[in-house]
Coordinates of C-alpha atoms in Angstrom, one line a residue:
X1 CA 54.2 96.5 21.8
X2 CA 54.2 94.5 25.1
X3 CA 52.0 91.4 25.5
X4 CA 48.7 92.7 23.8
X5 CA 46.6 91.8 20.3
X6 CA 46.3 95.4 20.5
X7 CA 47.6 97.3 16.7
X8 CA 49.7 99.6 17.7
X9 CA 52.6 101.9 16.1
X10 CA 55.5 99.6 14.7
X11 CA 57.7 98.2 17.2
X12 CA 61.8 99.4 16.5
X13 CA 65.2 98.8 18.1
X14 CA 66.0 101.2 21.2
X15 CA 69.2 101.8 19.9
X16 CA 71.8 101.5 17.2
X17 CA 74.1 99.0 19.3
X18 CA 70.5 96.6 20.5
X19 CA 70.2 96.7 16.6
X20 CA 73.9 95.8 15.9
X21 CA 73.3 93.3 18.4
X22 CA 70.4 91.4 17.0
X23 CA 71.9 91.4 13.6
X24 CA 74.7 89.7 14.9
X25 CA 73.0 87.6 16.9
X26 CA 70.9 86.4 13.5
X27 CA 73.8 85.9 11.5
X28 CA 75.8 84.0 14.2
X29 CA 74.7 80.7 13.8
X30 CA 75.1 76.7 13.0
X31 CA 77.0 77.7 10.4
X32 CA 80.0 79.5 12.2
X33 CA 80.0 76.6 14.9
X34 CA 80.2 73.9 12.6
X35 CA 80.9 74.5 9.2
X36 CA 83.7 77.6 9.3
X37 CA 85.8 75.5 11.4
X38 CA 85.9 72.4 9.1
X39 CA 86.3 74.8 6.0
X40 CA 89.0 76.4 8.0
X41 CA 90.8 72.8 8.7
X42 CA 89.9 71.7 4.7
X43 CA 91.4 74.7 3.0
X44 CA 94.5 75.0 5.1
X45 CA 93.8 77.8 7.4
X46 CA 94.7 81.0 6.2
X47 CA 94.6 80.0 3.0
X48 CA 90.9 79.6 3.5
X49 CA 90.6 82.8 5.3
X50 CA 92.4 85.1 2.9
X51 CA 89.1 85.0 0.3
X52 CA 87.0 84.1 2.9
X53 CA 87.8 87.6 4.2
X54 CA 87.5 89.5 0.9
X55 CA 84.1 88.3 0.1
X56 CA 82.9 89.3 3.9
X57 CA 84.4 92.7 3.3
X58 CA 82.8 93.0 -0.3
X59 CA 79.6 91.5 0.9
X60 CA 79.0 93.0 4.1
X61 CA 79.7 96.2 2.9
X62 CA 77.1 95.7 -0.3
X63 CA 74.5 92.8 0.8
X64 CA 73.9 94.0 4.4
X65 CA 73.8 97.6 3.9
X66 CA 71.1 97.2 0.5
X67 CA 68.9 94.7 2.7
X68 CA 69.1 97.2 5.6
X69 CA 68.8 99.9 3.9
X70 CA 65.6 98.8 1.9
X71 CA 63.6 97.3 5.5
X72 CA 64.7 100.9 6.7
X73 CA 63.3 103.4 3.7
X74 CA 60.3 101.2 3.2
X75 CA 59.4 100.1 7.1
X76 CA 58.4 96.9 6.0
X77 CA 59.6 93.5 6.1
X78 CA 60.1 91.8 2.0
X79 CA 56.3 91.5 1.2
X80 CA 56.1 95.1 1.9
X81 CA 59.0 96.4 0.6
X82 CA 58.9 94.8 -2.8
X83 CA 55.5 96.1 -2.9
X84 CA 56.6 99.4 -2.5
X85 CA 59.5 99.3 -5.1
X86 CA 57.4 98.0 -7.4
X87 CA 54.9 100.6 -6.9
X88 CA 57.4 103.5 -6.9
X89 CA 58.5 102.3 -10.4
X90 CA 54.8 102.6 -11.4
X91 CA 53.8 99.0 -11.5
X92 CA 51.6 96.6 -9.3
X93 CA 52.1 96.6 -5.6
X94 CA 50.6 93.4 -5.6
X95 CA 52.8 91.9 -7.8
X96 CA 56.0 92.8 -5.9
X97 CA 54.2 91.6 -2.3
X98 CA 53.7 88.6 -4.3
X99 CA 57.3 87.8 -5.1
X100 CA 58.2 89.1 -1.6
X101 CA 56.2 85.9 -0.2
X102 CA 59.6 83.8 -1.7
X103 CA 61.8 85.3 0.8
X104 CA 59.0 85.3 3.8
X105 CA 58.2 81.8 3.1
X106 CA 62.5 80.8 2.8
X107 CA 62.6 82.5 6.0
X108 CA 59.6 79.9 7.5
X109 CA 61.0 77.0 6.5
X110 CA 64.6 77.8 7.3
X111 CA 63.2 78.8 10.8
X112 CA 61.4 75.3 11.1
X113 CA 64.3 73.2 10.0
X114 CA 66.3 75.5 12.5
X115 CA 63.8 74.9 15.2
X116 CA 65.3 71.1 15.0
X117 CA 68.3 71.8 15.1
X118 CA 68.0 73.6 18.6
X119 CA 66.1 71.5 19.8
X120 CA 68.8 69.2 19.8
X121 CA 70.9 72.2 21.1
X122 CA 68.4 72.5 24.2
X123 CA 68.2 68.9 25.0
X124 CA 72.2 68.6 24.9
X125 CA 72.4 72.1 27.4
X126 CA 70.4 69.9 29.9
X127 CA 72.7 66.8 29.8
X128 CA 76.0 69.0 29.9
X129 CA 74.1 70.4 33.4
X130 CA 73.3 67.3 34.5
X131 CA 76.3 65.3 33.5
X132 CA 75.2 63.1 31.2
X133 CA 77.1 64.5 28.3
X134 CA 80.3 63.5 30.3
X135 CA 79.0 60.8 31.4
X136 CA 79.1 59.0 28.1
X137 CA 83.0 59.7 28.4
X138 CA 85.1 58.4 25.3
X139 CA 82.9 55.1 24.2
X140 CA 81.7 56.6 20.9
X141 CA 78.7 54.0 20.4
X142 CA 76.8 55.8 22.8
X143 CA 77.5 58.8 21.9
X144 CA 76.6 58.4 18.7
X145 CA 73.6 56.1 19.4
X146 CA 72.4 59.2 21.8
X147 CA 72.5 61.2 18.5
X148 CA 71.2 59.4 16.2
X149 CA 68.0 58.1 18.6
X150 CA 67.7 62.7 19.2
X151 CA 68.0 63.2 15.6
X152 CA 65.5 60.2 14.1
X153 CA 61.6 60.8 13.0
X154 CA 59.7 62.0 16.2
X155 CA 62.9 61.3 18.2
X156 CA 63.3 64.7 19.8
X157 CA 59.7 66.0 19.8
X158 CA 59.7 67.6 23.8
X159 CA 63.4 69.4 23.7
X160 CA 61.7 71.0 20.2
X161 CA 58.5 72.3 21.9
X162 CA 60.5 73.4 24.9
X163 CA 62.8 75.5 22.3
X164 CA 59.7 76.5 20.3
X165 CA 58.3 78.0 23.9
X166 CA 61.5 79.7 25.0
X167 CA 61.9 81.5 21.4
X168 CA 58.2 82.5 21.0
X169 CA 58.4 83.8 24.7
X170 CA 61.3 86.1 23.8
X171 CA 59.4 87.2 20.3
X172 CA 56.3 88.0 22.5
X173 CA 57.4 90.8 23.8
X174 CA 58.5 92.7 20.8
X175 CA 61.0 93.9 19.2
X176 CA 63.0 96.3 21.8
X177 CA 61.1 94.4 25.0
X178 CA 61.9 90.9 23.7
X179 CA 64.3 90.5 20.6
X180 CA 66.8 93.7 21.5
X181 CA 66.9 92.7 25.1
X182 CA 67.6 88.9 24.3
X183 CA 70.3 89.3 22.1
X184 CA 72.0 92.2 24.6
X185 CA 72.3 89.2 26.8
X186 CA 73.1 86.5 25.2
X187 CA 75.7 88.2 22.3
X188 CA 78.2 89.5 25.1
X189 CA 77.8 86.2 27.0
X190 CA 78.7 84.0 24.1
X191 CA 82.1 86.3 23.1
X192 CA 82.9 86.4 26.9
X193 CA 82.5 82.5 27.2
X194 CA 83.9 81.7 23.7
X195 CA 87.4 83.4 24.6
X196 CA 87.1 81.6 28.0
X197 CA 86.9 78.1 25.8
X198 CA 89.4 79.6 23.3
X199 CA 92.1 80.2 26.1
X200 CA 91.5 76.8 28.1
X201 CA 92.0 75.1 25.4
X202 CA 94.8 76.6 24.1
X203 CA 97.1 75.8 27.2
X204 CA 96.2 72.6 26.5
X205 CA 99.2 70.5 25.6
X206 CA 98.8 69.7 21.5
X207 CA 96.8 72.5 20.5
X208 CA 99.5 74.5 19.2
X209 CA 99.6 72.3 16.3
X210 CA 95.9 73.5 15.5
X211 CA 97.0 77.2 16.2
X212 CA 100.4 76.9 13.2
X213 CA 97.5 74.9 11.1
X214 CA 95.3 77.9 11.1
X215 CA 97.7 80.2 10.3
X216 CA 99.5 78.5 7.4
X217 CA 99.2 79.4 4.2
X218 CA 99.8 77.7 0.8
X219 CA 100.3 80.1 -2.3
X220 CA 99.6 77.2 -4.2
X221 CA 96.2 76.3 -2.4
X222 CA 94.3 80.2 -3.7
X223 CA 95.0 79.2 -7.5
X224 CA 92.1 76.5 -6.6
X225 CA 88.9 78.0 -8.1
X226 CA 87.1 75.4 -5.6
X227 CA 88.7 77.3 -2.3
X228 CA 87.0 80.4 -3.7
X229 CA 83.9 79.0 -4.5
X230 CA 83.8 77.5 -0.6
X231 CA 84.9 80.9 0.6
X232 CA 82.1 82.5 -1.1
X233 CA 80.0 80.3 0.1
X234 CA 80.3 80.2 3.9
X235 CA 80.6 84.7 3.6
X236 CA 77.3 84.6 1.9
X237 CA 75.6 81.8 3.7
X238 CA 77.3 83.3 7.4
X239 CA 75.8 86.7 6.9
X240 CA 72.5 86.3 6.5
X241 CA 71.8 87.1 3.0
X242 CA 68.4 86.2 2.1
X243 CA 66.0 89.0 1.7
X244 CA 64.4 88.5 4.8
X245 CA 65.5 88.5 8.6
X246 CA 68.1 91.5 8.2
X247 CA 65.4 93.7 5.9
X248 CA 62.7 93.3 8.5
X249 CA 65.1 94.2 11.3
X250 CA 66.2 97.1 9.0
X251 CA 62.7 97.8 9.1
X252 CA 62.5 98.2 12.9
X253 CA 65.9 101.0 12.5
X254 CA 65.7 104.5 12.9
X255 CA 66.5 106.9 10.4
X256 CA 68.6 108.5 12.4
X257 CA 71.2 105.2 12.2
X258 CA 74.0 105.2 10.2
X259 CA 73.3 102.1 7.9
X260 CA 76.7 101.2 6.3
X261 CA 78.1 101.6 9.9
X262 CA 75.8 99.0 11.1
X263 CA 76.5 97.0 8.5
X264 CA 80.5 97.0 8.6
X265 CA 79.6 95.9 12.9
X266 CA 77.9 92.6 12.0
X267 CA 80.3 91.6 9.8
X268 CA 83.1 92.1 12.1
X269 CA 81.4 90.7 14.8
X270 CA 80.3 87.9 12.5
X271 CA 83.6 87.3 11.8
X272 CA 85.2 87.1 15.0
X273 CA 82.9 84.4 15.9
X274 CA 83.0 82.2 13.2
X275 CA 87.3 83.0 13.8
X276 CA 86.6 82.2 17.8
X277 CA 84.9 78.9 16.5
X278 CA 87.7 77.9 14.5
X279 CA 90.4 78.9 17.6
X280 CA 88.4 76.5 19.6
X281 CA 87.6 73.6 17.6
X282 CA 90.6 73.3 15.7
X283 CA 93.0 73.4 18.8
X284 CA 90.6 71.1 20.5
X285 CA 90.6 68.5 18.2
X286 CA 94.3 68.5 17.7
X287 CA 94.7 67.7 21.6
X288 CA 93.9 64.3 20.6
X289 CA 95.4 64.5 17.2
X290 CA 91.8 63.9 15.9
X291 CA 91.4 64.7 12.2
X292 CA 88.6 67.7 11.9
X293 CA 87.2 66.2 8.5
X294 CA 83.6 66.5 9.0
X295 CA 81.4 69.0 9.6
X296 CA 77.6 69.2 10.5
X297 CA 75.7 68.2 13.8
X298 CA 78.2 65.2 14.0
X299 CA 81.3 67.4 14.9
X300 CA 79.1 69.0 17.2
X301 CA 77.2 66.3 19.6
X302 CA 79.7 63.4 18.4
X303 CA 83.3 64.3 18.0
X304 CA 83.2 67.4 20.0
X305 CA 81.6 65.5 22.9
X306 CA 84.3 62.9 22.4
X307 CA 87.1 65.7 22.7
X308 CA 85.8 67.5 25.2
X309 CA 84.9 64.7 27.6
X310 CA 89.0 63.8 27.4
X311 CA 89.7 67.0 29.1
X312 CA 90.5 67.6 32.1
X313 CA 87.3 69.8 33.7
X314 CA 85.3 68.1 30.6
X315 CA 81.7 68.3 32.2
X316 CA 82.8 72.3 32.8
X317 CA 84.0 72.4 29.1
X318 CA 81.0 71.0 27.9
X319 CA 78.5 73.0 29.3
X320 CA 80.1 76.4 28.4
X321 CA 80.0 74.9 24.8
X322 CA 76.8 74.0 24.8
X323 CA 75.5 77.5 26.4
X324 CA 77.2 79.4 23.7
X325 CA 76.0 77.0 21.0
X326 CA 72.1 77.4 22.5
X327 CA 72.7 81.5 22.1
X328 CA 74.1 81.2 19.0
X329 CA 71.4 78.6 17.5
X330 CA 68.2 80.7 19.8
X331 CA 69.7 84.3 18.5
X332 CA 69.3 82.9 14.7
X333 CA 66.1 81.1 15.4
X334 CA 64.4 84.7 16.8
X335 CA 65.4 86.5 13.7
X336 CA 64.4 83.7 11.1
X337 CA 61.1 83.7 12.4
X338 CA 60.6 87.3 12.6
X339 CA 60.3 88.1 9.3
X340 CA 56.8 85.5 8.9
X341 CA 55.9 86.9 12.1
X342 CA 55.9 90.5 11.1
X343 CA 54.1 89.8 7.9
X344 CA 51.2 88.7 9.6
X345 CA 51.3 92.1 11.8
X346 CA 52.0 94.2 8.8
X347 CA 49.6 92.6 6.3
X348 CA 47.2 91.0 8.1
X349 CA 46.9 93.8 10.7
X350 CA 47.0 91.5 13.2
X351 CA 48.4 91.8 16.6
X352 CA 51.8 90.9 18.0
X353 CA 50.7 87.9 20.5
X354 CA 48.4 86.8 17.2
X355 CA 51.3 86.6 15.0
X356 CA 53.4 85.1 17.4
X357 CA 50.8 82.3 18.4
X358 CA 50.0 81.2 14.6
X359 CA 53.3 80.7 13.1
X360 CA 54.3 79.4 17.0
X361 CA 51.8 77.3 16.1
X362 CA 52.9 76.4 12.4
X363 CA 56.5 76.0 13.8
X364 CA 56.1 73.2 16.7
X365 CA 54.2 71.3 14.0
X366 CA 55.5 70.8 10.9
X367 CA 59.5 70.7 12.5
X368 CA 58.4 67.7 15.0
X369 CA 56.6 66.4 11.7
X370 CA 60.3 66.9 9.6
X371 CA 62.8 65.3 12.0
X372 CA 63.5 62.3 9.9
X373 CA 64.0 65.0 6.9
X374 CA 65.8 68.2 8.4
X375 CA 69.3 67.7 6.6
X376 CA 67.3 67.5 3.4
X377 CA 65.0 69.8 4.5
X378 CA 67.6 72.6 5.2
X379 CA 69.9 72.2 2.4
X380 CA 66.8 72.5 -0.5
X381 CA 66.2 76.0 1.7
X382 CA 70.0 77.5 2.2
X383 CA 71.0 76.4 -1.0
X384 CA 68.3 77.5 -3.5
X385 CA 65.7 79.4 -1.6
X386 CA 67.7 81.8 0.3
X387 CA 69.9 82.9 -2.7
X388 CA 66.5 83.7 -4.5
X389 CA 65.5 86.1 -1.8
X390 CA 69.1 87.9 -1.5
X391 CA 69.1 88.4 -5.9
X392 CA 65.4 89.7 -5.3
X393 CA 66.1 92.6 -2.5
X394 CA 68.8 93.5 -4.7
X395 CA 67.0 94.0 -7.4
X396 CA 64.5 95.8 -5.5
X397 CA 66.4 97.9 -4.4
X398 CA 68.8 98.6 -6.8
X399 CA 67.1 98.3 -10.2
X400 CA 63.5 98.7 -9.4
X401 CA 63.3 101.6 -6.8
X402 CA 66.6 102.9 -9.0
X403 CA 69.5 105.0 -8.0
X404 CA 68.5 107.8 -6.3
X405 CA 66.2 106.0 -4.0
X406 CA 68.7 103.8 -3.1
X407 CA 71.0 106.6 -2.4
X408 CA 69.2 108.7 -0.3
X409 CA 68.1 105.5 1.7
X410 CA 71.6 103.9 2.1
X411 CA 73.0 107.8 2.8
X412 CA 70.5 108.7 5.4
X413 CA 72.1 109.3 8.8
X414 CA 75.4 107.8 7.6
X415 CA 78.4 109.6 8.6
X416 CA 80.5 108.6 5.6
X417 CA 77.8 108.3 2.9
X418 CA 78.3 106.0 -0.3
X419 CA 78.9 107.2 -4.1
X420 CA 79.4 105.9 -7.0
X421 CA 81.9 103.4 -6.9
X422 CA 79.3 101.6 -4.0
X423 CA 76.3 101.8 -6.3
X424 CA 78.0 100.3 -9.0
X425 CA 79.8 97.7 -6.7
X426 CA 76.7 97.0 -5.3
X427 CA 74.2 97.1 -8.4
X428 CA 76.2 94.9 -10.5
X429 CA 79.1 93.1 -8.6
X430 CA 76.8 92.3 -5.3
X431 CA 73.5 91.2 -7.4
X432 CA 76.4 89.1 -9.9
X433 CA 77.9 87.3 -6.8
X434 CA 74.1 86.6 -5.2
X435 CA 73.0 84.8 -8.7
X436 CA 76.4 83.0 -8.4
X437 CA 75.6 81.8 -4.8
X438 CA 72.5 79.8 -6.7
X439 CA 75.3 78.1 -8.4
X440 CA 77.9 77.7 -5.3
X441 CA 74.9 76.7 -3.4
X442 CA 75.0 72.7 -5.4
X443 CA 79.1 73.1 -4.0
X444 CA 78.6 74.3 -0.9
X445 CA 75.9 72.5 0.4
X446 CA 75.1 73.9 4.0
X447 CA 74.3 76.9 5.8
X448 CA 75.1 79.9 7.1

């Protein structure tokens, strides 16, 4: 659907790879930039990264695929599709669109706390351009004091509405006109420009201690049950499990696609950028022999900025950052909104500009309204809501529309299909680990 309040025939993905794309694009965020890297530094490197790659593996291969899978077979985003699972077990539609509004409304709020966050993002692009990030060279008072004024009550309120713009703009044009073509320009961009970082900074003299950090590891270090419960944490939060963003853009995929293909892609891709992240940061900060012990937006517009601006080519360092940070934060934004968006087509009938305009609307609002409030804000959301919305889908899917539904839908166009030893994985280790995420949520405390 182009620029219209016309209803027309669903919107989709033009291809597998624009899908790929936009998945990874939604599930590279904030939380690869920077909170993998300090986990990374916390844990002792590989130590961190041995579990840290078992539950990606485990989940991405489970938790993607079912919430692709279950957009795909039902075409709908999660007010739909819980509707229709719970009238394929014979019981009230209504009542499973009803506990599909949890996930549509986690994906709001996430989105609107988001929308701060770039907003900082946009406003900090514009000073690398202009020089003023470097500017504030090494004096840390202003550089904090030009966070903390950006990140007060109302202190941001125009970069916010110029984000807001710039991502309702993109989600104006649709799925394959707006979203697909967005992310197949900005995904390749950030990997080209995050090696490019990854590289400078590695001939840099010092950040080869940051390179044997990451790659130590300490046997002792994985009997700690806390590593594991971090580990778990960032795989669960980093790919996007939550019932919403990646079933509605499962929804827009073709039956044709191979789903557990797709879904092995975005964790892989995931992966490598939360990995590119850490061969960046780490080695950057131990140029200075800075200590990376805190995560959060003050690693990214404090100490980074700090770093970076001791460089030689700084101002150049700094804006390649900060481009790659506005992709990353504008790819997740797109996606966190779509699923609110979409409900309004799909239930409301309503027409794509429509939808776009009211929860535009919604969103420049209430996130100028929340500035004072975000970290608060986002953490109630990542840490309780979105776990509710990943157990649901997977219940949906696996016990309510049952086995061979979930079969047939996870199997269709796959190359490879799934048995039994997935279903069962999936049913009851996936749905286990998603209830547990509830509980690593209060340990973890952050996003994805």
């Amino acid at each position: 659907m182009g620029l219209d309040n016309t209803p027309a025939k669903q919107d989709g993905f033009n291809s597998q790879i624009g899908f790929i794309i936009a998945c990874v694009g939604s599930a590279v965020g904030m939380g690869n930039l920077w909170r993998f890297p300090v986990l990374v530094s916390a844990w002792g490197g590989m130590t961190f990264l041995i579990p840290y790659f078992i539950f990606v593996i485990l989940i991405g291969s489970t938790g993607v695929v079912e919430e692709i899978a279950l957009g795909r077979s039902t075409g709908k985003g999660p007010i739909g599709a819980f509707g229709a699972a719970m009238a394929h077990a014979g019981k009230s539609r209504k009542a499973g669109e009803s506990i599909g509004i949890i996930p549509t409304l986690g994906s709001l709020a996430l989105a609107i706390g988001y929308s701060c966050v770039v907003g900082w993002i946009f406003k900090y692009v514009v000073m690398a351009f202009t020089g003023k990030v470097f500017a504030m060279g090494t004096n840390m008072d202003v550089i904090g004091t030009t966070f903390g004024t950006t990140a007060s009550a109302f202190g941001n309120n125009m970069w916010i509405v110029i984000a807001l713009v710039v991502n309702f703009a993109i989600m104006a044009f649709g799925v394959a006109d707006g979203i697909e073509k967005a992310n197949k320009f900005m995904m390749p961009l950030l990997f080209v420009m995050m090696i490019g970082l990854a590289v400078y900074i590695g001939i840099q003299p010092g950040a080869v201690d940051g390179y044997k950090y990451i790659f130590t590891v300490n046997p002792e270090g994985l009997k700690d049950i806390r590593l594991w419960i971090f580990a778990f944490g960032q795989a669960f939060f980093s790919l996007s499990i939550a019932g919403n963003g990646t079933v509605i853009y499962g929804s827009y995929l073709s039956k044709k696609e191979d789903v557990p293909f797709s879904a092995m892609n975005i964790a892989i891709f995931d992966t490598c950028a939360a990995l590119l992240a850490a061969l960046v940061i780490i080695p950057a900060m131990a140029t200075s022999g800075a200590e990376l012990s805190e995560g959060g937006p003050g690693l990214m517009f404090i100490y980074l900025v700090n770093i970076m601006n001791q460089m030689p080519g700084g101002m150049i360092v700094g804006i390649v950052f900060f481009v790659c940070v506005t992709f990353a934060g504008l790819s997740s934004l797109v996606n966190l909104y779509e699923a609110p968006v979409a409900t309004l087509q799909q239930q409301f009938k309503l027409g794509r500009l429509q939808s776009v305009g009211i929860i535009g609307v919604i969103g420049v609002v209430v996130a100028i309204l929340i500035q004072g409030i975000v970290s608060n804000w986002m953490d109630a959301v990542s840490i309780y809501i979105c776990p509710i919305g990943a157990v649901l889908a997977s219940v949906m899917l696996f016990f309510v529309f049952g086995k061979k539904y979930t079969m047939e839908a996870v199997n269709t166009g796959a190359k490879k299909p799934k048995g039994e030893t997935w279903f069962f994985l999936g049913k009851y280790v996936y749905t286990g680990l998603a209830l547990l995420a509830l509980i690593a949520g209060a340990f973890y405390g952050g996003i994805g």
